[in-house]
Amino acid sequence: SNENLFNVLMSQNAVTGATMAFRSEYREIFMPIPDDIPNLIHDSWISLSIAALAKSVFIDENLIKYRQHSAQQLGINFEHSKDQDYLQKCNKYAASIEFCEGEIARLQRLRELFPHFKQFEQCRQSVNFESLIEEKRGRIKHYERRKGLPEAGFGRIIEICKEVASGRYHLYSRGFLSAAKDLLKR
């Protein structure tokens, strides 16, 4: 449903501009595109604005061939390796923490802007910004815990068990698989 799509788009950008099409009459819904919202690019604003008002459908067919180029804003990180050393993993967690902090700033700014944009009038009351922000804070806490695990020993096992008990491995990672990888330092 469109309400579900809108909620997904509030939580994260899940649309690539090259994969969306819309009727030209919707241009006036999302224009002008604000440029002062952290972690929000035009693709996200367009899809969020349209999902707030219009029915959206998905086409389950490959209509483009995905490619990457050097000037791309987002994309797959081909530098990622299964053989990451400890420092590389810490840097990955630091980058994820920084991104989530940007997501919190995005949500806070959207909360400020929503009353000023007509397209969000109908769904404004249904958005629980505090819940979305808390989810990002939980994710940050999980990444901080994983980043700060003791190098070895019983202290590492205890911290991993605490994080499993908190439920965050299941919410923000791959559950017991991620916990096992942390135990084995992989």
Coordinates of C-alpha atoms in Angstrom, one line a residue:
S1 CA 0.0 0.0 0.0
N2 CA 1.0 3.6 -0.4
E3 CA 1.0 4.2 3.3
N4 CA 3.6 1.4 3.7
L5 CA 5.7 2.8 0.9
F6 CA 5.6 6.3 2.5
N7 CA 6.6 4.8 5.9
V8 CA 9.5 3.0 4.3
L9 CA 10.6 6.1 2.5
M10 CA 10.4 8.1 5.8
S11 CA 12.7 5.5 7.4
Q12 CA 15.3 5.4 4.5
N13 CA 15.8 6.3 0.9
A14 CA 14.9 3.2 -1.0
V15 CA 14.4 4.7 -4.5
T16 CA 17.0 5.3 -7.2
G17 CA 16.0 8.1 -9.5
A18 CA 16.9 6.1 -12.6
T19 CA 14.3 3.5 -11.7
M20 CA 11.3 5.8 -11.1
A21 CA 8.8 7.3 -13.5
F22 CA 6.0 9.7 -12.7
R23 CA 3.4 11.8 -14.6
S24 CA 4.6 15.4 -15.3
E25 CA 1.6 16.7 -13.3
Y26 CA 3.4 15.5 -10.1
R27 CA 6.2 18.0 -10.7
E28 CA 4.4 20.7 -9.0
I29 CA 3.9 18.4 -5.9
F30 CA 7.7 18.1 -5.2
M31 CA 9.0 21.3 -6.6
P32 CA 11.0 23.1 -5.4
I33 CA 13.3 20.4 -4.0
P34 CA 14.8 21.6 -0.7
D35 CA 18.6 21.5 -0.6
D36 CA 19.1 21.9 3.2
I37 CA 18.0 18.4 4.4
P38 CA 20.9 16.2 5.5
N39 CA 21.1 12.8 3.8
L40 CA 18.3 13.6 1.4
I41 CA 18.9 13.9 -2.3
H42 CA 16.4 14.7 -5.0
D43 CA 15.4 11.0 -5.7
S44 CA 14.3 10.7 -2.1
W45 CA 12.4 14.0 -2.0
I46 CA 10.6 13.2 -5.2
S47 CA 9.5 9.7 -4.2
L48 CA 8.6 10.8 -0.6
S49 CA 6.4 13.7 -2.0
I50 CA 4.6 11.5 -4.5
A51 CA 4.1 8.6 -2.1
A52 CA 2.4 11.0 0.3
L53 CA -0.3 11.8 -2.2
A54 CA -0.5 9.4 -5.1
K55 CA -0.8 5.7 -5.7
S56 CA 2.5 4.1 -6.5
V57 CA 3.1 0.8 -8.2
F58 CA 6.1 -1.4 -8.6
I59 CA 7.0 -3.0 -11.9
D60 CA 8.5 -6.4 -11.4
E61 CA 10.6 -6.3 -14.5
N62 CA 14.2 -5.2 -15.2
L63 CA 13.9 -2.0 -17.2
I64 CA 17.4 -0.6 -16.8
K65 CA 20.9 -2.0 -16.6
Y66 CA 22.6 -0.7 -13.5
R67 CA 26.0 0.8 -13.9
Q68 CA 28.3 2.9 -11.7
H69 CA 30.5 5.8 -12.5
S70 CA 33.1 7.9 -10.7
A71 CA 30.8 10.9 -10.1
Q72 CA 28.0 8.8 -8.6
Q73 CA 26.6 10.0 -5.2
L74 CA 25.5 6.6 -4.0
G75 CA 26.3 3.0 -5.0
I76 CA 27.9 -0.3 -4.2
N77 CA 31.2 -0.2 -2.4
F78 CA 33.4 -2.5 -4.4
E79 CA 36.3 -1.9 -2.0
H80 CA 34.5 -4.0 0.6
S81 CA 36.4 -7.2 1.3
K82 CA 35.6 -10.3 3.4
D83 CA 39.2 -10.1 4.7
Q84 CA 38.9 -6.8 6.5
D85 CA 41.3 -6.2 9.3
Y86 CA 40.2 -4.7 12.6
L87 CA 40.9 -1.1 11.6
Q88 CA 38.9 -1.4 8.4
K89 CA 35.9 -2.8 10.4
C90 CA 36.2 0.1 12.9
N91 CA 36.3 2.5 10.0
K92 CA 33.2 0.9 8.5
Y93 CA 31.3 1.2 11.8
A94 CA 32.5 4.8 12.2
A95 CA 31.1 5.5 8.7
S96 CA 27.8 3.8 9.6
I97 CA 27.5 5.8 12.8
E98 CA 28.2 9.0 10.9
F99 CA 25.5 8.1 8.3
C100 CA 22.9 7.3 11.0
E101 CA 23.7 10.6 12.7
G102 CA 23.0 12.2 9.3
E103 CA 19.7 10.2 9.2
I104 CA 18.7 11.7 12.6
A105 CA 19.5 15.2 11.3
R106 CA 17.4 14.4 8.2
L107 CA 14.4 13.3 10.2
Q108 CA 14.7 16.3 12.5
R109 CA 14.7 18.6 9.6
L110 CA 11.8 16.8 7.9
R111 CA 9.9 17.2 11.1
E112 CA 10.5 21.0 11.0
L113 CA 9.6 21.2 7.3
F114 CA 6.5 19.0 7.1
P115 CA 4.0 21.6 8.2
H116 CA 5.2 23.9 5.4
F117 CA 4.6 21.5 2.5
K118 CA 1.1 20.8 1.3
Q119 CA 1.9 17.3 0.0
F120 CA 2.5 16.0 3.5
E121 CA -0.8 17.4 4.9
Q122 CA -2.7 14.1 4.9
C123 CA 0.1 11.9 6.3
R124 CA 1.7 14.5 8.7
Q125 CA -0.1 13.1 11.8
S126 CA 0.8 9.5 11.0
V127 CA 4.5 10.0 11.0
N128 CA 6.1 9.1 14.3
F129 CA 9.4 11.0 14.0
E130 CA 10.4 10.1 17.6
S131 CA 10.2 6.4 16.8
L132 CA 12.1 6.8 13.6
I133 CA 14.8 8.8 15.4
E134 CA 15.0 6.2 18.2
E135 CA 15.5 3.4 15.7
K136 CA 18.5 5.3 14.3
R137 CA 19.9 5.9 17.8
G138 CA 19.5 2.1 18.5
R139 CA 21.4 1.4 15.3
I140 CA 24.2 3.8 16.4
K141 CA 24.4 2.2 19.8
H142 CA 24.8 -1.2 18.1
Y143 CA 27.5 0.0 15.8
E144 CA 29.3 1.7 18.7
R145 CA 29.2 -1.5 20.7
R146 CA 30.5 -3.6 17.8
K147 CA 33.2 -1.1 17.1
G148 CA 34.3 -1.0 20.7
L149 CA 34.5 -4.7 21.4
P150 CA 37.5 -5.7 23.4
E151 CA 40.2 -7.2 21.2
A152 CA 40.0 -10.7 22.8
G153 CA 39.2 -12.7 25.8
F154 CA 36.3 -13.1 28.2
G155 CA 35.5 -9.4 28.1
R156 CA 34.8 -9.7 24.3
I157 CA 32.4 -12.7 24.9
I158 CA 30.6 -10.8 27.7
E159 CA 30.1 -7.7 25.5
I160 CA 28.8 -9.8 22.6
C161 CA 26.4 -11.6 24.9
K162 CA 25.1 -8.3 26.3
E163 CA 24.5 -7.1 22.8
V164 CA 22.7 -10.3 21.8
A165 CA 20.5 -10.0 24.9
S166 CA 19.7 -6.4 24.0
G167 CA 18.2 -7.7 20.7
R168 CA 20.2 -5.3 18.6
Y169 CA 22.1 -8.0 16.7
H170 CA 18.8 -9.2 15.4
L171 CA 17.4 -5.7 14.7
Y172 CA 20.5 -4.1 13.1
S173 CA 22.7 -6.9 11.9
R174 CA 22.3 -10.5 10.9
G175 CA 21.4 -11.9 14.3
F176 CA 23.4 -14.8 15.7
L177 CA 25.5 -15.0 12.5
S178 CA 26.9 -11.5 13.1
A179 CA 27.4 -12.3 16.8
A180 CA 29.3 -15.5 15.9
K181 CA 31.5 -13.5 13.4
D182 CA 32.3 -11.0 16.2
L183 CA 33.2 -13.9 18.5
L184 CA 35.5 -15.3 15.9
K185 CA 36.7 -11.8 14.9
R186 CA 35.7 -12.1 11.3

